[in-house]
Amino acid sequence: MSQKFIVNGGGKIKGEIEVKGAKNYALKALAASLLTEEKSTISNLPQIVDVPVMIELMKKMGAVVKETGPGEIKIDAKKISDNDLDPKEVRRVRASIVFSGPLLARTGEITIPHPGGDIIGKRPIDFFLEGFKEMGAKIFIDDLTYKIKTKGRLKGTKIFFPKISVTGTETLAMAATLAKGKTVLENCAMEPEVVCLLESLNQMGAKIKGIGSSLLEIEGVDSLKGGNFKIIPDRLETGTFIMMGLMNNSEIKVNNCDINHIGALLDRLKQAGAKLEIGNCYIKTIPQKTKLKATGIQTHEYPGFATDLQPMYTLLMTQAQGISMIHEPIFEGRLYFTDILNRMGADIIMCDPHRVIVNGPTTLYPRQIESPDIRAGVTLLLAAVMAKGKSTIEQAQIIDRGYEDIDGRLRQVGVDILRA
Ligand code: EPU
């Protein structure tokens, strides 16, 4: 059912906000628990909409999932199969594609509908299919469903990713942990969530070398032990809330963050003249007399500037003095939300689907708007927080896919927000 946020913007905000567990590690930890017949534990699991959707899919595969405490679950995937996966459920979450690696490695046969998720670009799955093929699997395509089969175990091989892919790296690495022989993955993603996943796999008995680099060497093993996944703080939430403090020129203390994971953002903010107090695991935004200086970005795979932080940064630049170029080479659909910001009063010119020029500063006005995807959605919500008057953000549940209790947490720092 469609929900909306009603925001009475333009008020003063101030206070502390707590960062939750990283969505893009939590969803992969769920998938990784299918690699073992033993029990696994996941803690600091964020209460976001994608988590129960993934858990429902796992239960349909035969996994037993029990809540054992706040944000903690135990998973028993002793017997699993891909029977009865509802294509509609699979299409709801892009991350469900990462089930394909563990499932294929454990069961030798999977049927997957083309996955869904955010509309931020074409988002093909050719790297996955090609990778499985290289590992000896046969692929049968029927309409928008893929049947993938392997006789015996997958085989170790050498795979080069034509583009750096987060879920591609994670899925093929998971499949390779149980393959026969050695798999070499080249041009891999190095995002902190990928690194944590690979480290957890090694704790389960996998033999992965090169973690944190773009070259992974994975010696297949016969079986893995149970996993213990502690979800790290979400760097994308950290970035979102810091930028919220800065765009409102407010004092916001963002707690429970890993500052080492947002180096590229901190560098750009420093260039823009932002005042921040940086502690061991917190960052506080300090109100300042002068406007931020317009400063361009180009998104890049980690450790570069995260594509997931681009929308909030673009909004931040509408409040900075001067002209900034935002270059988004990774996804071709991730700048269209700027059209909605223009409707709210921003002055943003689209050069092509990958580039916009932001002319700041501009006053934003309240509007009735709709959340297109998680990150653009939260950005429009932040725009509504700044715009003096009443805005409505439709499709609030899309924001809930990546941010736990966003309205509750914003209310704690003084935002006038209601869910309807
Ligand atoms: N790509 C292909 N073929 C493939 C896979 C990817 O061409 O088979 C291309 C994509 O079209 C894109 C590029 O490779 O141009 C990189 O995409 P990637 O595969 O890295 O994206 P993803 O794994 O689907 C994850 C996150 C996204 C995040 C991107 C980039 C998860 C569940 N999702 O997506 O997170 O934007 O990496 O960092 O991990 C979000 O959290 O809001 C979100 C969208």
CSV table of C-alpha atoms and ligand atoms in Angstrom, one decimal, residues 23-24 28 94-95 118 120 123-128 163-167 307-308 330-331 334 374-375, ligand 1:
chain,number,residue,atom,x,y,z
A,23,LYS,CA,21.7,-2.3,4.0
A,24,ASN,CA,24.1,-3.3,1.3
A,28,LYS,CA,24.4,-10.0,1.3
A,94,ARG,CA,17.5,-6.1,-6.8
A,95,ALA,CA,19.7,-7.7,-4.1
A,118,ASP,CA,15.4,0.7,-8.1
A,120,ILE,CA,18.3,4.0,-11.7
A,123,ARG,CA,20.8,-2.8,-14.5
A,124,PRO,CA,21.5,-5.9,-16.6
A,125,ILE,CA,22.7,-9.2,-15.1
A,126,ASP,CA,25.0,-10.3,-17.9
A,127,PHE,CA,28.1,-10.4,-15.6
A,128,PHE,CA,26.3,-13.0,-13.4
A,163,LYS,CA,32.7,-3.0,-15.4
A,164,ILE,CA,33.2,-3.0,-11.6
A,165,SER,CA,30.1,-4.5,-10.1
A,166,VAL,CA,29.2,-4.8,-6.4
A,167,THR,CA,26.6,-7.6,-6.5
A,307,THR,CA,27.0,7.0,-6.6
A,308,ASP,CA,24.5,6.4,-3.8
A,330,ILE,CA,27.9,4.7,-13.2
A,331,PHE,CA,24.1,4.7,-13.7
A,334,ARG,CA,20.4,8.6,-11.5
A,374,ILE,CA,15.8,5.1,-2.4
A,375,ARG,CA,18.5,7.7,-2.7
B,1,EPU,N1,26.4,-3.9,-14.7
B,1,EPU,C1,26.3,-4.5,-15.9
B,1,EPU,N2,26.1,-5.9,-15.9
B,1,EPU,C2,25.8,-6.6,-14.8
B,1,EPU,C3,25.9,-5.9,-13.5
B,1,EPU,C4,26.2,-4.6,-13.5
B,1,EPU,O1,26.5,-3.9,-16.9
B,1,EPU,O2,25.6,-7.8,-14.9
B,1,EPU,C5,26.7,-2.4,-14.6
B,1,EPU,C6,25.5,-1.6,-14.1
B,1,EPU,O3,24.5,-1.3,-15.1
B,1,EPU,C7,26.2,-0.4,-13.6
B,1,EPU,C8,27.6,-0.9,-13.1
B,1,EPU,O4,27.7,-2.2,-13.7
B,1,EPU,O5,26.4,0.5,-14.7
B,1,EPU,C9,27.7,-1.0,-11.7
B,1,EPU,O6,26.6,-1.6,-11.1
B,1,EPU,P1,26.7,-2.6,-9.9
B,1,EPU,O7,26.6,-4.0,-10.4
B,1,EPU,O8,27.9,-2.3,-9.0
B,1,EPU,O9,25.4,-2.2,-9.0
B,1,EPU,P2,24.6,-3.2,-8.1
B,1,EPU,O10,25.5,-4.3,-7.6
B,1,EPU,O11,23.3,-3.7,-8.8
B,1,EPU,C10,25.0,-2.1,-5.8
B,1,EPU,C11,24.1,-1.5,-4.8
B,1,EPU,C12,23.6,-0.1,-5.3
B,1,EPU,C13,24.7,0.8,-5.6
B,1,EPU,C14,25.7,0.1,-6.7
B,1,EPU,C15,26.9,0.9,-7.0
B,1,EPU,C16,23.3,-3.4,-3.7
B,1,EPU,C17,22.1,-4.3,-3.4
B,1,EPU,N3,23.1,-2.4,-4.5
B,1,EPU,O12,24.1,-2.3,-6.9
B,1,EPU,O13,22.9,0.4,-4.2
B,1,EPU,O14,24.2,2.0,-6.2
B,1,EPU,O15,26.1,-1.2,-6.2
B,1,EPU,O16,27.7,1.1,-5.8
B,1,EPU,O17,24.4,-3.7,-3.2
B,1,EPU,C18,21.2,1.7,-3.1
B,1,EPU,O18,21.7,1.2,-2.0
B,1,EPU,O19,20.4,2.6,-3.1
B,1,EPU,C19,21.7,1.1,-4.3
B,1,EPU,C20,21.1,1.3,-5.5
